[in-house]
Short mmCIF file of C-alpha atoms and ligand atoms in Angstrom, two decimals:
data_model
loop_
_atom_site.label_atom_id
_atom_site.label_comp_id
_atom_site.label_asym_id
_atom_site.label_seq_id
_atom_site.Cartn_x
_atom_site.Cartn_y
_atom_site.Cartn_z
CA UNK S 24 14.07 -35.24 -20.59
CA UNK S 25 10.59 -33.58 -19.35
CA UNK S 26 10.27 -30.27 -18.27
CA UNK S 27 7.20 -27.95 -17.27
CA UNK S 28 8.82 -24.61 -16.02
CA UNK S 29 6.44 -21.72 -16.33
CA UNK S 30 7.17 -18.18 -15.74
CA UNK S 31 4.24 -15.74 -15.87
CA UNK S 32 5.46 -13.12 -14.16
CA UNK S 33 7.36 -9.96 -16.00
CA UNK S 34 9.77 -9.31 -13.34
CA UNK S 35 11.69 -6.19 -13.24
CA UNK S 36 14.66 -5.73 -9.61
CA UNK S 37 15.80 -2.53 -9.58
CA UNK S 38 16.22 1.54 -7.95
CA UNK S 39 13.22 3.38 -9.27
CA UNK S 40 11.77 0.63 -11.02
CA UNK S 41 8.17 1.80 -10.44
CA UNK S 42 8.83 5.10 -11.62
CA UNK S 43 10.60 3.58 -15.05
CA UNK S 44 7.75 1.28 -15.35
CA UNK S 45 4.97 3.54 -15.51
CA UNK S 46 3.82 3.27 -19.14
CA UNK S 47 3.69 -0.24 -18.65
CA UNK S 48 0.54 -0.18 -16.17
CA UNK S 49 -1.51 1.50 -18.51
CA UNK S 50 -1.93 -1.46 -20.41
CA UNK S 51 -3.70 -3.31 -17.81
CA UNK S 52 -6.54 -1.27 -18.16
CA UNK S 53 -7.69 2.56 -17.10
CA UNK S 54 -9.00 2.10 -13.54
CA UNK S 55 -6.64 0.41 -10.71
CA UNK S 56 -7.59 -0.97 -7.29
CA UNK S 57 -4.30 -0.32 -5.12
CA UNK S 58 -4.22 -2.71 -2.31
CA UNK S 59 -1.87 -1.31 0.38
CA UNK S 60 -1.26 -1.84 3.89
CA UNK S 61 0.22 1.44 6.42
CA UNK S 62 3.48 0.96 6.05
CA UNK S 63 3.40 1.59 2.48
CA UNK S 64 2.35 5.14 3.05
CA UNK S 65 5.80 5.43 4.97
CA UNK S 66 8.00 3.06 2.63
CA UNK S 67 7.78 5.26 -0.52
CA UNK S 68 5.93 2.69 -2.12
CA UNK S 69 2.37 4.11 -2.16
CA UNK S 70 4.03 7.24 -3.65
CA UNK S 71 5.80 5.59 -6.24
CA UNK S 72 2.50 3.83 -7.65
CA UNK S 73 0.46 6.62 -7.29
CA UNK S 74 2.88 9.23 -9.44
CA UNK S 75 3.33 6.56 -12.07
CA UNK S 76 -0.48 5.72 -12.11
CA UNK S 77 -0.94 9.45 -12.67
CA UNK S 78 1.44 9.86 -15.08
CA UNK S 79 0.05 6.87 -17.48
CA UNK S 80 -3.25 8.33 -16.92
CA UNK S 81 -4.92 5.19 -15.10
CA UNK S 82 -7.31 6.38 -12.56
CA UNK S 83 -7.14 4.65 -8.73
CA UNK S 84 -8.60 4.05 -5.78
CA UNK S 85 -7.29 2.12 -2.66
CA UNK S 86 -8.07 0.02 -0.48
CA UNK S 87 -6.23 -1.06 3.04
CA UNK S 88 -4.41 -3.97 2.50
CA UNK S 89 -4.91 -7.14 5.29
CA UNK S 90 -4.05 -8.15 8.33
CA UNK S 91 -1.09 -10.56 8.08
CA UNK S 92 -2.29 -13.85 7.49
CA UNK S 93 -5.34 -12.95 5.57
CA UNK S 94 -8.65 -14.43 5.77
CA UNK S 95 -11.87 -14.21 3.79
CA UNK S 96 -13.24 -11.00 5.21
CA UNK S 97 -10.19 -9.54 4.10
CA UNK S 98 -10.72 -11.04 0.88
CA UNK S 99 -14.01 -9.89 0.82
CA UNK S 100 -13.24 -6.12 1.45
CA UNK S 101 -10.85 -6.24 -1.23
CA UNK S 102 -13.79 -8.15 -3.78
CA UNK S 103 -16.61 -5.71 -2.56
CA UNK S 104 -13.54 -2.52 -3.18
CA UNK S 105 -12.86 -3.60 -6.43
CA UNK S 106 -16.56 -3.65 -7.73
CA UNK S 107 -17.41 -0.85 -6.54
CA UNK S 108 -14.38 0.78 -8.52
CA UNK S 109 -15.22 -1.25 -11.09
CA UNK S 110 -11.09 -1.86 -11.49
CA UNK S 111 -9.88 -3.14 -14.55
CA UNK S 112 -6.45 -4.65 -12.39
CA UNK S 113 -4.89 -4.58 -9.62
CA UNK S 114 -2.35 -3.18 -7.61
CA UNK S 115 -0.63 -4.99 -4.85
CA UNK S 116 1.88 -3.33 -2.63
CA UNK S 117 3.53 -4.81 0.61
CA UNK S 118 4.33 -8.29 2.14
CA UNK S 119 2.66 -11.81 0.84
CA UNK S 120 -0.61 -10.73 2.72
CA UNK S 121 -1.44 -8.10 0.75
CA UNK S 122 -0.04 -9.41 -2.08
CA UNK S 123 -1.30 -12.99 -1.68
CA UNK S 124 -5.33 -11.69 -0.84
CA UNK S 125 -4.99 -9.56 -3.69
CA UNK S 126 -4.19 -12.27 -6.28
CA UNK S 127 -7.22 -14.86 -5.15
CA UNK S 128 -9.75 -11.10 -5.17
CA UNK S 129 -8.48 -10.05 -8.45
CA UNK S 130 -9.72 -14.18 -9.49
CA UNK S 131 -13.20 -13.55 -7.58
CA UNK S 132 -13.54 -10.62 -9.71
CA UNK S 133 -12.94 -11.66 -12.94
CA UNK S 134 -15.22 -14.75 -12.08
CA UNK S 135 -18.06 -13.01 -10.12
CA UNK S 136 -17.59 -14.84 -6.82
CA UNK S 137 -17.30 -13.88 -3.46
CA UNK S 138 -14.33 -15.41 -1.11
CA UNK S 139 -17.13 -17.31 0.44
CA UNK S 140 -17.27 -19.19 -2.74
CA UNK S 141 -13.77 -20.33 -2.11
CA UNK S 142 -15.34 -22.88 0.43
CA UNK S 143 -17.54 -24.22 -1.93
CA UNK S 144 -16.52 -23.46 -5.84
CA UNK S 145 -13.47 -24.71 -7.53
CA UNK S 146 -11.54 -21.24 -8.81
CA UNK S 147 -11.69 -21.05 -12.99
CA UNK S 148 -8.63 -19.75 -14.25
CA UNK S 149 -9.56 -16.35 -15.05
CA UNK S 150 -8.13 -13.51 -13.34
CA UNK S 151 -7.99 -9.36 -13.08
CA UNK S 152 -4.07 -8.38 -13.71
CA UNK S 153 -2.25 -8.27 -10.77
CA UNK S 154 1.04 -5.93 -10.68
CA UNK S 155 3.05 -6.88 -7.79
CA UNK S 156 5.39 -4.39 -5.57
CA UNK S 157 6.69 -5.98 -2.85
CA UNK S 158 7.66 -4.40 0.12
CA UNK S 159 9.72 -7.77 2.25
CA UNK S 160 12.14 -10.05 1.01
CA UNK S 161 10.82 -13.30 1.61
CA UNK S 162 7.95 -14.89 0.25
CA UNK S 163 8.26 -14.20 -3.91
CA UNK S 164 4.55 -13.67 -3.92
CA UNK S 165 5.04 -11.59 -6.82
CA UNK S 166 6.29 -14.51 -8.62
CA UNK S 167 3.38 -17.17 -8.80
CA UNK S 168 0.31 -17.93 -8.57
CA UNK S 169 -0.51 -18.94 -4.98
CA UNK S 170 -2.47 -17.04 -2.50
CA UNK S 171 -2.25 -18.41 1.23
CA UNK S 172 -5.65 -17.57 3.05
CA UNK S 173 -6.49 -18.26 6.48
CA UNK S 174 -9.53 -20.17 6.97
CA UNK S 175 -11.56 -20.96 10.31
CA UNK S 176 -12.97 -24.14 11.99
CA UNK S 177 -10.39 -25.54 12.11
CA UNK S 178 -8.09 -22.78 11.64
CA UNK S 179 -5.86 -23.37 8.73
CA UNK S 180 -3.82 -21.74 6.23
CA UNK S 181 -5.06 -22.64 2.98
CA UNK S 182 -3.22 -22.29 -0.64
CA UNK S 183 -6.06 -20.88 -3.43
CA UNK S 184 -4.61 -21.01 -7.01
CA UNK S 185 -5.32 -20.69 -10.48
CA UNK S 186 -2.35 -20.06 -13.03
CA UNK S 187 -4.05 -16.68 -14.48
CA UNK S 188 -3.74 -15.54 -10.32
CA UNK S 189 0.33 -15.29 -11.24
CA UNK S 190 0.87 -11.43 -10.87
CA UNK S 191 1.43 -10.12 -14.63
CA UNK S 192 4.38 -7.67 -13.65
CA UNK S 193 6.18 -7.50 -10.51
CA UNK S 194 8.05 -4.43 -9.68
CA UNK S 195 10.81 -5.35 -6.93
CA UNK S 196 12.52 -2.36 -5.52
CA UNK S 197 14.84 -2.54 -2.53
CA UNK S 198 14.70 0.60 -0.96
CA UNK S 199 10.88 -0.16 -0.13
CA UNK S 200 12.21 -2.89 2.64
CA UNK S 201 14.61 0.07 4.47
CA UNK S 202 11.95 0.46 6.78
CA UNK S 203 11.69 -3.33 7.62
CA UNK S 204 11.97 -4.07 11.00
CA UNK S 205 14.46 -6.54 12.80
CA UNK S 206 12.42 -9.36 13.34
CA UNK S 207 10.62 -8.78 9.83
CA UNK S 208 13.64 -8.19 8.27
CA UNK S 209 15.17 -11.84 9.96
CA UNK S 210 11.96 -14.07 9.28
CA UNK S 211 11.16 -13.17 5.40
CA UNK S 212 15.27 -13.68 4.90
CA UNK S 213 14.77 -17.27 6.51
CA UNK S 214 11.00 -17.45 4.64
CA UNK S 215 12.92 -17.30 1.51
CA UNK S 216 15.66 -19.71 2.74
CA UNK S 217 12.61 -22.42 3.35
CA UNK S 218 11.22 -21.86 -0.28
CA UNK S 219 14.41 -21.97 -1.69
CA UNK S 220 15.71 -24.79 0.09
CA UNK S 221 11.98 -26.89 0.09
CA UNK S 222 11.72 -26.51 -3.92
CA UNK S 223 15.18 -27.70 -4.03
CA UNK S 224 15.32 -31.24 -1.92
CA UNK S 225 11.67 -31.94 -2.88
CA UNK S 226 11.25 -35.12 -4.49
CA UNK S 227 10.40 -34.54 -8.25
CA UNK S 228 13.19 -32.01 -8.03
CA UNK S 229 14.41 -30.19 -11.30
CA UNK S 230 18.02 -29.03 -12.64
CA UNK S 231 16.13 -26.04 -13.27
CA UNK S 232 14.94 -25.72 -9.69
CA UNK S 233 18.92 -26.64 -8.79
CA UNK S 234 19.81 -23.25 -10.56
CA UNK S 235 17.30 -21.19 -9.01
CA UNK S 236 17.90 -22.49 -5.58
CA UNK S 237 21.45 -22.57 -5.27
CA UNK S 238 21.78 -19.36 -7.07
CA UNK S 239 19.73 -17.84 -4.37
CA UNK S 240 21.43 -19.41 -1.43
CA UNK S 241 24.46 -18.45 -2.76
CA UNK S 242 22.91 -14.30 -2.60
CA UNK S 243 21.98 -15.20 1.18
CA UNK S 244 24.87 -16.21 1.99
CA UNK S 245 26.43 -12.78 1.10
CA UNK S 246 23.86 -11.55 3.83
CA UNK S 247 24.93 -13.52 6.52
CA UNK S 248 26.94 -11.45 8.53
CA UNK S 249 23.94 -8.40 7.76
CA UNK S 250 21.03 -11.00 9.25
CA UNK S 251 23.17 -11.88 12.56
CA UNK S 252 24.51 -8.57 13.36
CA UNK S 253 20.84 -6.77 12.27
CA UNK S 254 22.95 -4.32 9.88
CA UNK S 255 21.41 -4.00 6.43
CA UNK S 256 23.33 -2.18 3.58
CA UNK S 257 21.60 -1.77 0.00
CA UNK S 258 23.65 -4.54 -1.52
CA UNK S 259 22.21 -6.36 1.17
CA UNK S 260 18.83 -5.67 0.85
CA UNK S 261 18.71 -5.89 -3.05
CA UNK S 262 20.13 -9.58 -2.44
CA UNK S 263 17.76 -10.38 0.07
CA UNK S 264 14.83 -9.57 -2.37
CA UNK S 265 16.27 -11.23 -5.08
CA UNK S 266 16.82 -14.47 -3.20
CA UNK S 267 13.42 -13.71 -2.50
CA UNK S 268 12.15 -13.60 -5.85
CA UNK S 269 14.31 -16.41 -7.64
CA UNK S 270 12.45 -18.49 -4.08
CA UNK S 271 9.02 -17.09 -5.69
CA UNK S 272 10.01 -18.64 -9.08
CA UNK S 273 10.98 -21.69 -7.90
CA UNK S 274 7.82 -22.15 -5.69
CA UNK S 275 5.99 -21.34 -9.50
CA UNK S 276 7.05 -24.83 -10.39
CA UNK S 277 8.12 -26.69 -7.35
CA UNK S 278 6.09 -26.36 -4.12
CA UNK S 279 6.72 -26.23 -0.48
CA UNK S 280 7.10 -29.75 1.64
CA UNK S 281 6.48 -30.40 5.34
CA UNK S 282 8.26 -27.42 6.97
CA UNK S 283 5.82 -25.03 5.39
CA UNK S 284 2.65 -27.30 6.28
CA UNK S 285 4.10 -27.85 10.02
CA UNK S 286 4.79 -23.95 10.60
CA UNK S 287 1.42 -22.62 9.37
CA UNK S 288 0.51 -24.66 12.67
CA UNK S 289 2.73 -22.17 14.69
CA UNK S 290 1.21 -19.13 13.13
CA UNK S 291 -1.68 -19.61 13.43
CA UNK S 292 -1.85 -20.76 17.10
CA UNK S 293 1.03 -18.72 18.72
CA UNK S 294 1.14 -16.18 15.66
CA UNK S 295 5.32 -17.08 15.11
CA UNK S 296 5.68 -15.07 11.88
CA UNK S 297 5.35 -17.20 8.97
CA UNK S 298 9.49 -17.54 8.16
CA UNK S 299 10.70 -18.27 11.40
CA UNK S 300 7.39 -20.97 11.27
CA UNK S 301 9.18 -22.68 8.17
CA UNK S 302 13.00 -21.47 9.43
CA UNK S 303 13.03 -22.89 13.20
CA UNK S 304 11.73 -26.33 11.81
CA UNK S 305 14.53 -26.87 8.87
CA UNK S 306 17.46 -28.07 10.11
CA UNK S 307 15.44 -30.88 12.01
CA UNK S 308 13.77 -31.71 9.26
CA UNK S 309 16.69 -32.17 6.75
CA UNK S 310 18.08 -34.15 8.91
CA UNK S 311 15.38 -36.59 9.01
CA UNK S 312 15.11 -36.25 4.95
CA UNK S 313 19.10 -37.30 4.71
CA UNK S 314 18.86 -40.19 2.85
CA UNK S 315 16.43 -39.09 0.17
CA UNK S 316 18.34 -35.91 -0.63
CA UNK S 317 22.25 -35.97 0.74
CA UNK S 318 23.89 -34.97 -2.83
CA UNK S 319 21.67 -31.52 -2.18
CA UNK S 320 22.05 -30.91 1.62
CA UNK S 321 25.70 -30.88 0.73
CA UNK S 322 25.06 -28.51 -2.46
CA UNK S 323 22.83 -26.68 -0.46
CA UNK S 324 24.72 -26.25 3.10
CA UNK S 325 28.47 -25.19 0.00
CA UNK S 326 26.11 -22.32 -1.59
CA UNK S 327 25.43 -20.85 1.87
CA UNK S 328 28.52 -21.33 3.03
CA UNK S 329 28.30 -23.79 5.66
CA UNK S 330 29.31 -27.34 6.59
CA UNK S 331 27.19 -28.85 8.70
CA UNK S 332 23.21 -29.20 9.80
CA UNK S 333 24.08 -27.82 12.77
CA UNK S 334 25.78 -24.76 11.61
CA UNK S 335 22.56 -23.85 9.58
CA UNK S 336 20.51 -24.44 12.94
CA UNK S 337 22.61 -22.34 15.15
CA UNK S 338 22.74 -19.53 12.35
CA UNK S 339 18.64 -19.96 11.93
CA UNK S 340 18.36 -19.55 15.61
CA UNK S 341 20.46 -16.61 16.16
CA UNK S 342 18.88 -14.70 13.26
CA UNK S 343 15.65 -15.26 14.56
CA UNK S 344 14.08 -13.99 17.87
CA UNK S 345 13.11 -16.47 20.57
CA UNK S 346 10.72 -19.16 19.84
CA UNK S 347 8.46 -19.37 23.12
CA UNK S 348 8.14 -22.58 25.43
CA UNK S 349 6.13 -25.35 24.37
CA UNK S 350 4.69 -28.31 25.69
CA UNK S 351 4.35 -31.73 24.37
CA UNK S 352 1.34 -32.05 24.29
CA UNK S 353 0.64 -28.75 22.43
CA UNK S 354 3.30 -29.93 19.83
CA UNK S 355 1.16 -33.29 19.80
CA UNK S 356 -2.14 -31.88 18.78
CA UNK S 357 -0.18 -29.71 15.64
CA UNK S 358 1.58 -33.05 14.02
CA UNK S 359 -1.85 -34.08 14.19
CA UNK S 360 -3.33 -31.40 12.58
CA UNK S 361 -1.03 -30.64 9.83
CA UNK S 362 0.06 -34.47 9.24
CA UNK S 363 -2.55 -35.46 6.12
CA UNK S 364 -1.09 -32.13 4.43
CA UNK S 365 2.20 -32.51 5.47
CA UNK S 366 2.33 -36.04 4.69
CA UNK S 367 0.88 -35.63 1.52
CA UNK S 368 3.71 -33.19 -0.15
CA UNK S 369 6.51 -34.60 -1.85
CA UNK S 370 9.14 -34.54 0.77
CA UNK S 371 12.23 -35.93 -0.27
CA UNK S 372 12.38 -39.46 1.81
CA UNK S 373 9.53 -41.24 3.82
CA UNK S 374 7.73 -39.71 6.67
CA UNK S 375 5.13 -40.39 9.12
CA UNK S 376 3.19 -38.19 12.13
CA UNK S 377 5.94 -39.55 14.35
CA UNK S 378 8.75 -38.01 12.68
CA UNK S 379 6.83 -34.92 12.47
CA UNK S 380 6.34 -35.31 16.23
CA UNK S 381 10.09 -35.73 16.84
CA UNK S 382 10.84 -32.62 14.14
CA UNK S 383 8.85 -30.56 16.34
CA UNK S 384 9.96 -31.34 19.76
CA UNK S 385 13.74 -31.49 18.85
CA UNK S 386 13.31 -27.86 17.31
CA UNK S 387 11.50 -26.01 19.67
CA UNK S 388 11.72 -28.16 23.12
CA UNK S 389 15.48 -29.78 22.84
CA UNK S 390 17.21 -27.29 20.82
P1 NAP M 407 3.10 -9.63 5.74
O1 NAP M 407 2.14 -10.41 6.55
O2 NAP M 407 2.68 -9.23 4.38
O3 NAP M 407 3.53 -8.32 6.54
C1 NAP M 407 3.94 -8.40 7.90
C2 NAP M 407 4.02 -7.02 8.50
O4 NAP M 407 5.08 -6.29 7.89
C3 NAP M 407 2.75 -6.21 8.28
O5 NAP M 407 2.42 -5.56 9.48
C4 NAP M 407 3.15 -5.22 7.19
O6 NAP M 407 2.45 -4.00 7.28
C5 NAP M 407 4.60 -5.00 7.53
N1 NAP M 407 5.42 -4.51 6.40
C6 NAP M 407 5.40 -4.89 5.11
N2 NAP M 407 6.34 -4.24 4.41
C7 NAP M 407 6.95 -3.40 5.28
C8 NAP M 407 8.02 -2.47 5.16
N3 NAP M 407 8.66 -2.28 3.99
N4 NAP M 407 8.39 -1.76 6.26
C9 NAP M 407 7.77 -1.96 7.44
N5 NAP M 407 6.77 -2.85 7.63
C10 NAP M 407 6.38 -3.56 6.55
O7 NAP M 407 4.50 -10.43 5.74
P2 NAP M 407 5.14 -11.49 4.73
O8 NAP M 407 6.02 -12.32 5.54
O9 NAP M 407 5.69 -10.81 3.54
O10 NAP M 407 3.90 -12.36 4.24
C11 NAP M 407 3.41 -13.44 4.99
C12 NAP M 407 2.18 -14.01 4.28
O11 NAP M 407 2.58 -14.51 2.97
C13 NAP M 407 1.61 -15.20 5.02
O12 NAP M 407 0.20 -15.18 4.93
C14 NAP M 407 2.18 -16.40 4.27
O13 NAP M 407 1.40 -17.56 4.40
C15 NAP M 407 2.18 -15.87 2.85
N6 NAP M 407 3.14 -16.54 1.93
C16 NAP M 407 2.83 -16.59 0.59
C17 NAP M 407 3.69 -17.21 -0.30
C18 NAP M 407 3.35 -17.29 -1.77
O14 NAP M 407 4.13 -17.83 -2.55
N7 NAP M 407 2.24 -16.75 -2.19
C19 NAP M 407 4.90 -17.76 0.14
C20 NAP M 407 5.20 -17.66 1.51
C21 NAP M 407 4.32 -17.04 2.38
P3 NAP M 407 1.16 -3.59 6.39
O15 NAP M 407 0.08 -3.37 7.36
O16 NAP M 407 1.54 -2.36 5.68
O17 NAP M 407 0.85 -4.73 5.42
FE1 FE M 408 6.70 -19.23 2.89
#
């Protein structure tokens, strides 16, 4: 047997877990860049990273996290923030934006690039600490290495990575995603769903990557009736951001397949948030995948509690908000632009640009 499973990430789930953690910051160094977005100033999250920041004696400044789907000027202002401060790590607090433009500046730093460069230089694995806090359950950020940055002409959603990127601590505490929204709340659920179902039926799949994915299908399913009546306890949300997290380590050693390629298309052109992207595509696209994974559709569909395909589609599509009309012809031009990178990943049986075609059109003109 072969196995490459590697774990960077120190990651600590818990109430108060910032607070408990605060001597552990201080050994990343005595000056922290905090990169945080509004709605940590409301979440309690800001506050929590600040007092224990204090209280370790690590001096800070911060800097507004991105706009959702980061791109290089948002990169940049993090890059040209942390010189200034001449920051020794780090901090990341909110959704994969933030989190995800924080990781590839903390790598510009420590190499003395600028996010231009990522157009041009290959990334040297060498990166400022990251600590991780994140404030929605869906993307596991904290828990690899990859940063997703949008890039322009044509507009795409690129993945920049180096293994040093990996956050070195991740502090996940639930009562910073109270404040979700619905529709937030809904599409990083189902954005954890996708990673934890596209490491899973992946071709080069692992028993490890078995564990980790049914283990955290088997948390969402406990959310279920939470997700379609919009009612979140705490149990709830501490499952969702585990799910979440175990869907971050699984991503550290399997990757994402089509669904993930194909949505980026429908953010970036009709800005669908990036889970219901990945979420209104899946059932479609397992179903095309059948014969190269049916042992773990079944495993899959038993640890969330469901039967059928179609179940999981009708439950995806009531969780989420409506998808928009589309045309044909717009649904044309995006297998065509994500089809060398979708057709590229290692999705579990044989595809081509008209099966993403068909995956398309039977999720968001038929269903
Ligand atoms: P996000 O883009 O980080 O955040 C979406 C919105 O939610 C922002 O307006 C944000 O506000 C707000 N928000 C965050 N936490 C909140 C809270 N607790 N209460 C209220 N509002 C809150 O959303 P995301 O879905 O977590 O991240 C999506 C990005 O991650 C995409 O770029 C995607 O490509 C990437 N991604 C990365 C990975 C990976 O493994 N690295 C995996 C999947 C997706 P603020 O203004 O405060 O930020
Ligand atoms: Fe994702």
């Amino acid at each position: 047997m072969e196995l490459f499973f590697h774990v960077p990430t120190e990651l600590l789930l818990g109430g108060g877990i910032v607070a408990k953690s605060a001597d552990k910051l201080a050994r990343f160094g005595k000056r922290a860049l905090i990169v945080a977005g509004r709605s940590a100033d409301k979440n309690g999250a800001l506050a929590d990273v600040y007092a224990a920041l204090d209280s370790s004696g690590v001096s800070h400044a911060r800097v507004m996290g991105p706009k959702p789907n980061p791109d290089l000027a948002d990169v940049q202002r993090i890059v040209d923030a942390g010189r200034d401060f001449k920051a020794n790590f780090i901090v990341a607090i909110g959704g994969g934006s933030p989190i995800d433009a924080a990781k590839v500046s903390a790598a510009l730093l420590a190499q003395g690039l600028n996010a231009a460069d990522l157009l041009s230089k290959t990334l040297k694995d060498a990166a400022l600490p990251v600590v991780a806090v994140p404030t929605t359950a869906g993307t596991g950020s904290e828990a690899n290495s990859y940063s997703i940055i949008t890039l322009d002409n044509p507009k795409q959603k690129k993945s920049f990575l180096t293994p040093a990127m990996a956050p070195r601590l991740g502090l996940l505490d639930p009562k910073y995603t109270y404040s979700l929204g619905e529709v937030q709340t809904a599409s990083t659920a189902i954005d954890a769903m996708a990673h934890l179902i596209e490491g899973y039926v992946r071709e080069g799949r692992t028993r490890v990557g078995e564990m980790l994915a049914l283990e955290g299908l088997s948390r969402l399913a406990l959310c279920k009736d939470a997700l379609l009546n919009k009612e979140y306890d705490e149990e709830t949300r501490g499952n969702l951001l585990y799910a979440s997290m175990l869907g971050g380590v699984l991503l550290a050693h399997a990757r994402t397949v089509a669904p993930h390629q194909m949505g980026y298309q429908l953010t970036n052109f009709r800005d669908m948030p990036h889970g219901q992207a990945c979420g209104v595509l899946m059932a479609s696209y397992l179903e095309k995948m059948r014969s190269g994974c049916e042992e773990q559709i079944e495993k899959l569909l038993r640890a969330l509690g469901m039967k059928e395909l179609s179940e999981l589609k009708d439950f995806i599509a009531k969780v989420l908000p409506p998808h928009g009309a589309y045309t044909r012809e717009e649904l044309e031009r995006y297998a065509d632009a994500c089809a060398a990178d979708a057709l590229s990943k290692p999705n579990p049986a044989p595809m081509d640009r008209g099966m993403l075609l068909d995956i398309f059109v039977e999720s968001l003109i038929e269903d």
